[in-house]
PDB file of C-alpha atoms and ligand atoms in Angstrom:
ATOM      1  CA  MET A   1     -23.600  20.225 -13.932  1.00 37.00           C
ATOM      2  CA  SER A   2     -20.685  22.020 -12.353  1.00 43.00           C
ATOM      3  CA  ASP A   3     -19.574  20.525  -9.073  1.00 47.00           C
ATOM      4  CA  GLY A   4     -20.097  22.396  -5.803  1.00 50.00           C
ATOM      5  CA  ALA A   5     -16.523  23.692  -5.809  1.00 57.00           C
ATOM      6  CA  ASP A   6     -17.330  25.767  -8.877  1.00 69.00           C
ATOM      7  CA  ARG A   7     -20.740  27.045  -7.748  1.00 76.00           C
ATOM      8  CA  VAL A   8     -20.948  30.799  -7.137  1.00 82.00           C
ATOM      9  CA  GLU A   9     -23.364  32.417  -4.719  1.00 77.00           C
ATOM     10  CA  THR A  10     -23.907  35.714  -6.550  1.00 93.00           C
ATOM     11  CA  ARG A  11     -22.405  38.114  -9.114  1.00 96.00           C
ATOM     12  CA  LEU A  12     -20.838  41.486  -8.384  1.00 96.00           C
ATOM     13  CA  TYR A  13     -19.697  44.274 -10.701  1.00 96.00           C
ATOM     14  CA  VAL A  14     -16.295  45.628  -9.682  1.00 96.00           C
ATOM     15  CA  GLU A  15     -14.119  48.421 -11.070  1.00 94.00           C
ATOM     16  CA  GLU A  16     -10.735  46.797 -10.500  1.00 95.00           C
ATOM     17  CA  PRO A  17      -8.762  44.792 -13.097  1.00 96.00           C
ATOM     18  CA  LEU A  18      -9.406  41.037 -12.789  1.00 98.00           C
ATOM     19  CA  GLN A  19      -6.582  38.506 -12.776  1.00 97.00           C
ATOM     20  CA  ALA A  20      -5.765  35.406 -10.765  1.00 97.00           C
ATOM     21  CA  GLY A  21      -4.597  36.292  -7.270  1.00 97.00           C
ATOM     22  CA  ALA A  22      -5.849  39.883  -7.288  1.00 97.00           C
ATOM     23  CA  THR A  23      -7.395  41.074  -4.019  1.00 96.00           C
ATOM     24  CA  LEU A  24     -10.606  43.129  -4.215  1.00 96.00           C
ATOM     25  CA  GLY A  25     -11.850  45.291  -1.342  1.00 95.00           C
ATOM     26  CA  LEU A  26     -15.628  45.749  -1.093  1.00 93.00           C
ATOM     27  CA  ASP A  27     -17.284  48.901   0.156  1.00 89.00           C
ATOM     28  CA  HIS A  28     -19.695  48.998   3.088  1.00 91.00           C
ATOM     29  CA  ALA A  29     -22.882  48.416   1.074  1.00 90.00           C
ATOM     30  CA  ARG A  30     -21.507  45.404  -0.798  1.00 90.00           C
ATOM     31  CA  ALA A  31     -19.885  43.929   2.278  1.00 93.00           C
ATOM     32  CA  HIS A  32     -23.206  44.271   4.099  1.00 93.00           C
ATOM     33  CA  PHE A  33     -25.029  42.629   1.195  1.00 92.00           C
ATOM     34  CA  LEU A  34     -22.736  39.601   1.237  1.00 92.00           C
ATOM     35  CA  ARG A  35     -22.510  39.269   4.984  1.00 91.00           C
ATOM     36  CA  ALA A  36     -25.924  40.289   6.298  1.00 90.00           C
ATOM     37  CA  VAL A  37     -28.220  39.741   3.318  1.00 91.00           C
ATOM     38  CA  LEU A  38     -26.710  36.669   1.671  1.00 92.00           C
ATOM     39  CA  ARG A  39     -25.157  35.518   4.966  1.00 93.00           C
ATOM     40  CA  LEU A  40     -22.083  34.341   3.145  1.00 93.00           C
ATOM     41  CA  LYS A  41     -19.185  32.998   5.110  1.00 93.00           C
ATOM     42  CA  ARG A  42     -15.439  33.179   4.525  1.00 94.00           C
ATOM     43  CA  GLY A  43     -14.546  30.852   1.670  1.00 94.00           C
ATOM     44  CA  ALA A  44     -17.767  31.409  -0.327  1.00 95.00           C
ATOM     45  CA  ARG A  45     -17.226  31.916  -4.073  1.00 95.00           C
ATOM     46  CA  ILE A  46     -18.648  34.894  -5.952  1.00 96.00           C
ATOM     47  CA  ALA A  47     -18.628  35.718  -9.657  1.00 97.00           C
ATOM     48  CA  VAL A  48     -17.097  39.119 -10.424  1.00 97.00           C
ATOM     49  CA  PHE A  49     -16.980  41.104 -13.697  1.00 98.00           C
ATOM     50  CA  ASN A  50     -15.757  44.574 -14.666  1.00 97.00           C
ATOM     51  CA  GLY A  51     -16.881  45.002 -18.281  1.00 97.00           C
ATOM     52  CA  ARG A  52     -13.373  44.376 -19.615  1.00 97.00           C
ATOM     53  CA  ASP A  53     -11.843  41.113 -18.355  1.00 98.00           C
ATOM     54  CA  GLY A  54     -14.723  38.649 -18.604  1.00 97.00           C
ATOM     55  CA  GLU A  55     -16.161  36.910 -15.556  1.00 97.00           C
ATOM     56  CA  TRP A  56     -13.997  35.454 -12.789  1.00 97.00           C
ATOM     57  CA  ALA A  57     -14.686  33.432  -9.652  1.00 97.00           C
ATOM     58  CA  ALA A  58     -13.448  35.085  -6.469  1.00 97.00           C
ATOM     59  CA  ARG A  59     -13.353  33.691  -2.968  1.00 97.00           C
ATOM     60  CA  LEU A  60     -14.579  35.639   0.048  1.00 95.00           C
ATOM     61  CA  ASP A  61     -11.279  35.941   1.862  1.00 94.00           C
ATOM     62  CA  ALA A  62     -12.223  38.026   4.892  1.00 91.00           C
ATOM     63  CA  LEU A  63     -15.251  39.995   6.008  1.00 88.00           C
ATOM     64  CA  GLY A  64     -16.316  42.049   8.968  1.00 85.00           C
ATOM     65  CA  LYS A  65     -18.828  44.750   9.899  1.00 83.00           C
ATOM     66  CA  GLY A  66     -18.874  46.962   6.809  1.00 84.00           C
ATOM     67  CA  TRP A  67     -15.894  45.541   4.985  1.00 90.00           C
ATOM     68  CA  ALA A  68     -14.950  42.447   3.000  1.00 93.00           C
ATOM     69  CA  SER A  69     -12.176  41.313   0.702  1.00 96.00           C
ATOM     70  CA  LEU A  70     -12.191  38.842  -2.174  1.00 96.00           C
ATOM     71  CA  VAL A  71      -9.332  36.973  -3.800  1.00 97.00           C
ATOM     72  CA  VAL A  72      -9.770  36.413  -7.541  1.00 98.00           C
ATOM     73  CA  GLU A  73      -9.222  32.775  -8.498  1.00 97.00           C
ATOM     74  CA  ASP A  74     -10.183  31.567 -11.966  1.00 96.00           C
ATOM     75  CA  GLN A  75     -11.811  32.958 -15.111  1.00 97.00           C
ATOM     76  CA  ARG A  76     -15.278  31.563 -15.911  1.00 96.00           C
ATOM     77  CA  ARG A  77     -16.251  33.482 -19.066  1.00 96.00           C
ATOM     78  CA  ASP A  78     -14.346  35.458 -21.698  1.00 97.00           C
ATOM     79  CA  GLN A  79     -15.353  39.066 -22.317  1.00 97.00           C
ATOM     80  CA  GLU A  80     -17.701  39.280 -25.292  1.00 92.00           C
ATOM     81  CA  PRO A  81     -18.801  42.526 -26.972  1.00 89.00           C
ATOM     82  CA  GLY A  82     -22.554  43.174 -26.669  1.00 89.00           C
ATOM     83  CA  PRO A  83     -24.739  44.961 -29.235  1.00 92.00           C
ATOM     84  CA  ASP A  84     -23.958  48.642 -29.740  1.00 95.00           C
ATOM     85  CA  LEU A  85     -27.443  49.976 -29.007  1.00 97.00           C
ATOM     86  CA  TRP A  86     -28.182  53.224 -27.163  1.00 98.00           C
ATOM     87  CA  LEU A  87     -31.485  54.120 -25.561  1.00 98.00           C
ATOM     88  CA  VAL A  88     -32.133  57.860 -25.576  1.00 98.00           C
ATOM     89  CA  PHE A  89     -35.179  58.611 -23.472  1.00 97.00           C
ATOM     90  CA  ALA A  90     -37.064  61.481 -21.952  1.00 95.00           C
ATOM     91  CA  PRO A  91     -36.918  60.807 -18.213  1.00 92.00           C
ATOM     92  CA  ILE A  92     -40.183  59.715 -16.668  1.00 88.00           C
ATOM     93  CA  LYS A  93     -41.330  59.489 -13.048  1.00 87.00           C
ATOM     94  CA  ARG A  94     -39.138  57.541 -10.638  1.00 87.00           C
ATOM     95  CA  ALA A  95     -40.870  54.160 -10.293  1.00 86.00           C
ATOM     96  CA  ARG A  96     -41.387  53.786 -14.033  1.00 90.00           C
ATOM     97  CA  LEU A  97     -37.873  55.085 -14.684  1.00 93.00           C
ATOM     98  CA  ASP A  98     -36.347  52.473 -12.362  1.00 94.00           C
ATOM     99  CA  PHE A  99     -38.348  49.820 -14.231  1.00 95.00           C
ATOM    100  CA  LEU A 100     -37.306  51.194 -17.639  1.00 96.00           C
ATOM    101  CA  VAL A 101     -33.602  51.230 -16.709  1.00 97.00           C
ATOM    102  CA  GLU A 102     -33.706  47.670 -15.355  1.00 97.00           C
ATOM    103  CA  LYS A 103     -35.471  46.328 -18.491  1.00 97.00           C
ATOM    104  CA  ALA A 104     -33.222  48.259 -20.880  1.00 98.00           C
ATOM    105  CA  VAL A 105     -30.160  46.717 -19.210  1.00 98.00           C
ATOM    106  CA  GLU A 106     -31.691  43.251 -19.490  1.00 97.00           C
ATOM    107  CA  LEU A 107     -32.407  44.002 -23.150  1.00 96.00           C
ATOM    108  CA  GLY A 108     -28.755  44.690 -23.753  1.00 96.00           C
ATOM    109  CA  VAL A 109     -28.434  48.447 -24.268  1.00 97.00           C
ATOM    110  CA  SER A 110     -24.854  49.728 -24.270  1.00 97.00           C
ATOM    111  CA  ARG A 111     -25.760  53.273 -23.186  1.00 98.00           C
ATOM    112  CA  LEU A 112     -28.636  55.000 -21.398  1.00 98.00           C
ATOM    113  CA  GLN A 113     -28.919  58.675 -22.342  1.00 98.00           C
ATOM    114  CA  PRO A 114     -31.594  60.826 -20.634  1.00 97.00           C
ATOM    115  CA  ALA A 115     -32.851  63.580 -22.985  1.00 97.00           C
ATOM    116  CA  MET A 116     -34.790  66.620 -21.719  1.00 97.00           C
ATOM    117  CA  SER A 117     -37.484  67.634 -24.204  1.00 96.00           C
ATOM    118  CA  ARG A 118     -40.227  70.280 -24.151  1.00 95.00           C
ATOM    119  CA  HIS A 119     -42.841  68.104 -22.429  1.00 94.00           C
ATOM    120  CA  THR A 120     -40.492  66.160 -20.157  1.00 92.00           C
ATOM    121  CA  ALA A 121     -42.326  66.050 -16.831  1.00 86.00           C
ATOM    122  CA  VAL A 122     -39.195  65.427 -14.771  1.00 86.00           C
ATOM    123  CA  SER A 123     -36.966  68.422 -14.028  1.00 85.00           C
ATOM    124  CA  ARG A 124     -33.858  66.574 -12.877  1.00 90.00           C
ATOM    125  CA  VAL A 125     -32.433  63.058 -13.078  1.00 93.00           C
ATOM    126  CA  ASN A 126     -30.563  61.305 -10.267  1.00 95.00           C
ATOM    127  CA  ARG A 127     -27.759  59.789 -12.323  1.00 97.00           C
ATOM    128  CA  GLU A 128     -26.284  57.888  -9.362  1.00 96.00           C
ATOM    129  CA  ARG A 129     -29.612  56.133  -8.933  1.00 96.00           C
ATOM    130  CA  LEU A 130     -29.683  55.169 -12.613  1.00 97.00           C
ATOM    131  CA  VAL A 131     -26.112  53.851 -12.363  1.00 97.00           C
ATOM    132  CA  ALA A 132     -26.915  51.784  -9.258  1.00 96.00           C
ATOM    133  CA  ASN A 133     -30.034  50.320 -10.908  1.00 97.00           C
ATOM    134  CA  ALA A 134     -28.099  49.545 -14.078  1.00 98.00           C
ATOM    135  CA  ARG A 135     -25.349  47.742 -12.150  1.00 97.00           C
ATOM    136  CA  GLU A 136     -27.834  45.673 -10.166  1.00 96.00           C
ATOM    137  CA  ALA A 137     -29.683  44.670 -13.336  1.00 97.00           C
ATOM    138  CA  ALA A 138     -26.405  43.762 -15.068  1.00 97.00           C
ATOM    139  CA  GLU A 139     -25.363  41.590 -12.115  1.00 97.00           C
ATOM    140  CA  GLN A 140     -28.729  39.809 -12.117  1.00 96.00           C
ATOM    141  CA  CYS A 141     -29.031  39.176 -15.872  1.00 95.00           C
ATOM    142  CA  GLU A 142     -25.461  37.855 -16.154  1.00 95.00           C
ATOM    143  CA  ARG A 143     -24.220  40.583 -18.474  1.00 96.00           C
ATOM    144  CA  LEU A 144     -20.457  41.000 -18.688  1.00 97.00           C
ATOM    145  CA  ASP A 145     -20.684  44.790 -18.691  1.00 97.00           C
ATOM    146  CA  VAL A 146     -22.808  47.646 -17.370  1.00 98.00           C
ATOM    147  CA  PRO A 147     -24.187  50.207 -19.841  1.00 98.00           C
ATOM    148  CA  GLU A 148     -22.819  53.741 -19.726  1.00 98.00           C
ATOM    149  CA  VAL A 149     -25.248  56.228 -18.183  1.00 98.00           C
ATOM    150  CA  GLY A 150     -25.060  59.727 -19.640  1.00 97.00           C
ATOM    151  CA  GLU A 151     -25.833  62.936 -17.792  1.00 96.00           C
ATOM    152  CA  ALA A 152     -29.316  64.253 -18.651  1.00 96.00           C
ATOM    153  CA  ARG A 153     -28.973  66.824 -21.471  1.00 97.00           C
ATOM    154  CA  PRO A 154     -31.386  68.842 -23.616  1.00 97.00           C
ATOM    155  CA  LEU A 155     -32.554  66.745 -26.568  1.00 98.00           C
ATOM    156  CA  PHE A 156     -31.112  68.990 -29.275  1.00 98.00           C
ATOM    157  CA  ASP A 157     -27.779  69.328 -27.487  1.00 98.00           C
ATOM    158  CA  ILE A 158     -27.540  65.537 -27.766  1.00 98.00           C
ATOM    159  CA  MET A 159     -28.528  65.747 -31.433  1.00 98.00           C
ATOM    160  CA  GLY A 160     -25.995  68.526 -31.959  1.00 97.00           C
ATOM    161  CA  ASP A 161     -22.992  66.323 -31.219  1.00 96.00           C
ATOM    162  CA  TRP A 162     -24.519  63.041 -32.373  1.00 98.00           C
ATOM    163  CA  PRO A 163     -22.052  60.517 -33.907  1.00 97.00           C
ATOM    164  CA  SER A 164     -23.159  60.608 -37.543  1.00 93.00           C
ATOM    165  CA  GLU A 165     -22.516  56.882 -38.139  1.00 96.00           C
ATOM    166  CA  ARG A 166     -25.047  55.911 -35.464  1.00 97.00           C
ATOM    167  CA  ARG A 167     -28.568  55.384 -36.839  1.00 97.00           C
ATOM    168  CA  LEU A 168     -31.284  56.817 -34.609  1.00 98.00           C
ATOM    169  CA  LEU A 169     -34.781  55.283 -34.653  1.00 98.00           C
ATOM    170  CA  VAL A 170     -37.209  57.932 -33.397  1.00 98.00           C
ATOM    171  CA  CYS A 171     -40.373  56.378 -31.996  1.00 97.00           C
ATOM    172  CA  SER A 172     -43.090  58.685 -33.257  1.00 95.00           C
ATOM    173  CA  GLU A 173     -46.736  58.013 -32.606  1.00 86.00           C
ATOM    174  CA  ARG A 174     -47.904  61.000 -34.543  1.00 73.00           C
ATOM    175  CA  SER A 175     -45.973  61.292 -37.793  1.00 68.00           C
ATOM    176  CA  ALA A 176     -46.411  58.989 -40.783  1.00 74.00           C
ATOM    177  CA  ALA A 177     -43.663  56.638 -39.744  1.00 88.00           C
ATOM    178  CA  GLU A 178     -42.898  53.202 -41.141  1.00 94.00           C
ATOM    179  CA  PRO A 179     -43.586  50.312 -38.761  1.00 95.00           C
ATOM    180  CA  LEU A 180     -40.492  49.468 -36.744  1.00 96.00           C
ATOM    181  CA  SER A 181     -40.593  45.876 -37.962  1.00 95.00           C
ATOM    182  CA  VAL A 182     -40.347  46.977 -41.613  1.00 95.00           C
ATOM    183  CA  VAL A 183     -37.322  49.181 -40.917  1.00 96.00           C
ATOM    184  CA  LEU A 184     -35.567  46.492 -38.878  1.00 95.00           C
ATOM    185  CA  GLN A 185     -36.374  43.692 -41.315  1.00 94.00           C
ATOM    186  CA  ALA A 186     -34.821  45.728 -44.127  1.00 94.00           C
ATOM    187  CA  ALA A 187     -31.755  46.535 -42.009  1.00 93.00           C
ATOM    188  CA  ALA A 188     -31.410  42.860 -41.055  1.00 90.00           C
ATOM    189  CA  GLY A 189     -31.745  41.819 -44.676  1.00 84.00           C
ATOM    190  CA  GLY A 190     -29.350  44.540 -45.767  1.00 57.00           C
ATOM    191  CA  GLY A 191     -32.126  46.046 -47.869  1.00 46.00           C
ATOM    192  CA  ALA A 192     -32.672  49.753 -48.166  1.00 42.00           C
ATOM    193  CA  ALA A 193     -35.183  50.861 -45.557  1.00 40.00           C
ATOM    194  CA  GLY A 194     -35.301  54.530 -46.184  1.00 37.00           C
ATOM    195  CA  ALA A 195     -32.274  56.723 -46.605  1.00 36.00           C
ATOM    196  CA  GLY A 196     -29.056  55.525 -45.093  1.00 38.00           C
ATOM    197  CA  ALA A 197     -30.237  52.235 -43.685  1.00 40.00           C
ATOM    198  CA  THR A 198     -27.338  50.132 -42.503  1.00 42.00           C
ATOM    199  CA  GLY A 199     -27.221  46.372 -42.444  1.00 46.00           C
ATOM    200  CA  GLY A 200     -27.205  44.257 -39.341  1.00 56.00           C
ATOM    201  CA  GLY A 201     -26.698  44.721 -35.637  1.00 65.00           C
ATOM    202  CA  LYS A 202     -22.936  45.102 -35.823  1.00 77.00           C
ATOM    203  CA  ASP A 203     -23.428  48.771 -36.662  1.00 89.00           C
ATOM    204  CA  PRO A 204     -24.092  51.401 -34.003  1.00 96.00           C
ATOM    205  CA  TRP A 205     -27.821  52.068 -33.456  1.00 97.00           C
ATOM    206  CA  ALA A 206     -29.965  54.068 -31.067  1.00 98.00           C
ATOM    207  CA  ILE A 207     -33.624  54.336 -30.156  1.00 98.00           C
ATOM    208  CA  LEU A 208     -35.292  57.574 -28.995  1.00 98.00           C
ATOM    209  CA  VAL A 209     -38.521  57.598 -26.995  1.00 97.00           C
ATOM    210  CA  GLY A 210     -40.338  60.761 -25.974  1.00 96.00           C
ATOM    211  CA  PRO A 211     -41.906  61.774 -22.670  1.00 94.00           C
ATOM    212  CA  GLU A 212     -45.390  60.946 -21.462  1.00 91.00           C
ATOM    213  CA  GLY A 213     -46.495  64.233 -23.022  1.00 92.00           C
ATOM    214  CA  GLY A 214     -45.034  63.272 -26.387  1.00 94.00           C
ATOM    215  CA  PHE A 215     -42.639  65.261 -28.568  1.00 95.00           C
ATOM    216  CA  ALA A 216     -43.627  68.809 -29.479  1.00 95.00           C
ATOM    217  CA  ARG A 217     -44.454  69.218 -33.174  1.00 94.00           C
ATOM    218  CA  SER A 218     -41.421  71.447 -33.634  1.00 95.00           C
ATOM    219  CA  GLU A 219     -39.209  68.822 -31.966  1.00 96.00           C
ATOM    220  CA  LEU A 220     -40.461  66.114 -34.292  1.00 95.00           C
ATOM    221  CA  ASP A 221     -39.958  68.393 -37.312  1.00 95.00           C
ATOM    222  CA  GLY A 222     -36.402  69.105 -36.151  1.00 96.00           C
ATOM    223  CA  LEU A 223     -35.650  65.423 -35.573  1.00 96.00           C
ATOM    224  CA  LEU A 224     -37.014  64.325 -38.952  1.00 94.00           C
ATOM    225  CA  LYS A 225     -34.627  66.701 -40.717  1.00 96.00           C
ATOM    226  CA  LEU A 226     -31.559  64.961 -39.264  1.00 97.00           C
ATOM    227  CA  PRO A 227     -29.772  62.640 -41.727  1.00 97.00           C
ATOM    228  CA  PHE A 228     -29.196  59.865 -39.169  1.00 97.00           C
ATOM    229  CA  VAL A 229     -32.874  59.730 -38.061  1.00 97.00           C
ATOM    230  CA  THR A 230     -35.488  57.195 -39.159  1.00 96.00           C
ATOM    231  CA  PRO A 231     -38.984  57.706 -37.649  1.00 96.00           C
ATOM    232  CA  VAL A 232     -40.694  54.458 -36.676  1.00 97.00           C
ATOM    233  CA  GLY A 233     -44.212  53.514 -35.597  1.00 97.00           C
ATOM    234  CA  LEU A 234     -44.948  51.015 -32.844  1.00 97.00           C
ATOM    235  CA  GLY A 235     -48.525  50.153 -33.830  1.00 94.00           C
ATOM    236  CA  PRO A 236     -51.949  51.746 -33.499  1.00 93.00           C
ATOM    237  CA  ARG A 237     -52.035  52.263 -29.740  1.00 94.00           C
ATOM    238  CA  ILE A 238     -50.431  55.084 -27.782  1.00 95.00           C
ATOM    239  CA  LEU A 239     -47.914  53.295 -25.572  1.00 96.00           C
ATOM    240  CA  ARG A 240     -46.562  54.679 -22.326  1.00 95.00           C
ATOM    241  CA  ALA A 241     -42.957  55.794 -22.703  1.00 94.00           C
ATOM    242  CA  ASP A 242     -41.606  52.784 -20.808  1.00 95.00           C
ATOM    243  CA  THR A 243     -43.735  50.376 -22.839  1.00 96.00           C
ATOM    244  CA  ALA A 244     -42.642  52.038 -26.081  1.00 97.00           C
ATOM    245  CA  ALA A 245     -38.973  51.814 -25.122  1.00 97.00           C
ATOM    246  CA  LEU A 246     -39.199  48.146 -24.237  1.00 97.00           C
ATOM    247  CA  PHE A 247     -41.215  47.336 -27.359  1.00 97.00           C
ATOM    248  CA  ALA A 248     -38.592  48.989 -29.553  1.00 98.00           C
ATOM    249  CA  LEU A 249     -35.613  47.488 -27.726  1.00 97.00           C
ATOM    250  CA  ALA A 250     -37.074  43.989 -27.846  1.00 96.00           C
ATOM    251  CA  CYS A 251     -37.814  44.250 -31.574  1.00 96.00           C
ATOM    252  CA  TRP A 252     -34.326  45.563 -32.267  1.00 96.00           C
ATOM    253  CA  GLN A 253     -32.781  42.668 -30.369  1.00 94.00           C
ATOM    254  CA  ALA A 254     -34.976  40.156 -32.170  1.00 92.00           C
ATOM    255  CA  PHE A 255     -34.132  41.477 -35.633  1.00 92.00           C
ATOM    256  CA  LEU A 256     -30.598  42.836 -35.267  1.00 93.00           C
ATOM    257  CA  GLY A 257     -29.260  42.031 -31.850  1.00 90.00           C
ATOM    258  CA  ASP A 258     -28.244  39.010 -29.838  1.00 82.00           C
ATOM    259  CA  GLY A 259     -31.876  38.165 -29.133  1.00 70.00           C
ATOM    260  CA  ALA A 260     -31.800  36.747 -32.656  1.00 64.00           C
ATOM    261  CA  ILE A 261     -29.241  34.075 -31.825  1.00 62.00           C
ATOM    262  CA  ARG A 262     -29.417  31.007 -29.630  1.00 58.00           C
ATOM    263  CA  PRO A 263     -27.889  31.792 -26.229  1.00 62.00           C
ATOM    264  CA  ALA A 264     -24.593  30.037 -25.654  1.00 58.00           C
ATOM    265  CA  MET A 265     -25.744  27.251 -23.346  1.00 57.00           C
ATOM    266  CA  ARG A 266     -23.765  27.905 -20.207  1.00 57.00           C
ATOM    267  CA  GLU A 267     -23.143  25.487 -17.398  1.00 56.00           C
ATOM    268  CA  THR A 268     -25.906  26.085 -14.887  1.00 51.00           C
TER     269      THR A 268
HETATM  270  N1  SAH B 301     -49.029  61.888 -24.741  1.00 63.50           N
HETATM  271  C1  SAH B 301     -48.602  61.637 -26.108  1.00 63.50           C
HETATM  272  C2  SAH B 301     -48.059  60.219 -26.231  1.00 63.50           C
HETATM  273  C3  SAH B 301     -46.678  60.064 -25.678  1.00 63.50           C
HETATM  274  S1  SAH B 301     -46.280  58.388 -25.491  1.00 63.50           S
HETATM  275  C4  SAH B 301     -49.753  61.800 -27.047  1.00 63.50           C
HETATM  276  O1  SAH B 301     -50.827  61.342 -26.702  1.00 63.50           O
HETATM  277  O2  SAH B 301     -49.491  62.335 -28.137  1.00 63.50           O
HETATM  278  C5  SAH B 301     -44.590  58.485 -25.055  1.00 63.50           C
HETATM  279  C6  SAH B 301     -43.625  58.194 -26.206  1.00 63.50           C
HETATM  280  O3  SAH B 301     -43.729  56.815 -26.537  1.00 63.50           O
HETATM  281  C7  SAH B 301     -43.871  58.941 -27.481  1.00 63.50           C
HETATM  282  O4  SAH B 301     -43.233  60.204 -27.462  1.00 63.50           O
HETATM  283  C8  SAH B 301     -43.245  58.021 -28.497  1.00 63.50           C
HETATM  284  O5  SAH B 301     -41.833  58.225 -28.510  1.00 63.50           O
HETATM  285  C9  SAH B 301     -43.534  56.648 -27.931  1.00 63.50           C
HETATM  286  N2  SAH B 301     -44.734  56.037 -28.489  1.00 63.50           N
HETATM  287  C10 SAH B 301     -45.874  55.749 -27.831  1.00 63.50           C
HETATM  288  N3  SAH B 301     -46.750  55.117 -28.640  1.00 63.50           N
HETATM  289  C11 SAH B 301     -46.151  55.001 -29.856  1.00 63.50           C
HETATM  290  C12 SAH B 301     -46.544  54.457 -31.123  1.00 63.50           C
HETATM  291  N4  SAH B 301     -47.739  53.865 -31.291  1.00 63.50           N
HETATM  292  N5  SAH B 301     -45.683  54.543 -32.158  1.00 63.50           N
HETATM  293  C13 SAH B 301     -44.467  55.135 -31.994  1.00 63.50           C
HETATM  294  N6  SAH B 301     -44.034  55.654 -30.828  1.00 63.50           N
HETATM  295  C14 SAH B 301     -44.868  55.593 -29.766  1.00 63.50           C
END
């Protein structure tokens, strides 16, 4: 059990470099959160992380109406690379999208890429909202980084400049796709699961989930022609897009990601 001196009240993602003695200024929203929501007082300790320098403890040095400053004290965790797993998804309606983003962050994705397809019901995506939700989820689940959030782009524009070394699992409820578990088991075992399977979670992977209206036939045909694509089935039921994404992400983590290893037991 860490003693009270080491206890931190909350975690905050910051942009600034982290080193002992650095001073961090907090914007209005974060200052308000610490002061009015958490009712923290001067001297309280907070964990801070920036996705590069690990996690540090920082002390609340001064705060007022709409502003606060922290002084970085000591490092608590080294930066560790997470799995290199993208989620490419057709945006869905706001409440479900907020849920999907939060769960994808908890499930360790390294990038969230909205993809506009023929039947996508949403005409625009509020990227700032996705970024804010992703940061909040990363703070809560004790990640040491926040996933990148791409601008929404047409599906085949994304495919057009796709990094060829990144395997893309296309969740397809209609085509004759192999069960996801079979594809992942083979990749985990290094076996050949269809053309171009790569072994293990150290490689770059991605998962694509369609909109509530599904992929158009022509979209699926176009996707299945791409060399880096493996279609996968998620079972006999038609899952909602958010359910399908979480199902696929969880399976990937269990077979290839860090969900397959015992968590490093951290001091509570
Ligand atoms: N309305 C569509 C279903 C879309 S479900 C229809 O009835 O045809 C939303 C997305 O979730 C799909 O595009 C697919 O990517 C994924 N999905 C849902 N159920 C799935 C399943 N059983 N297997 C694979 N992917 C699935």
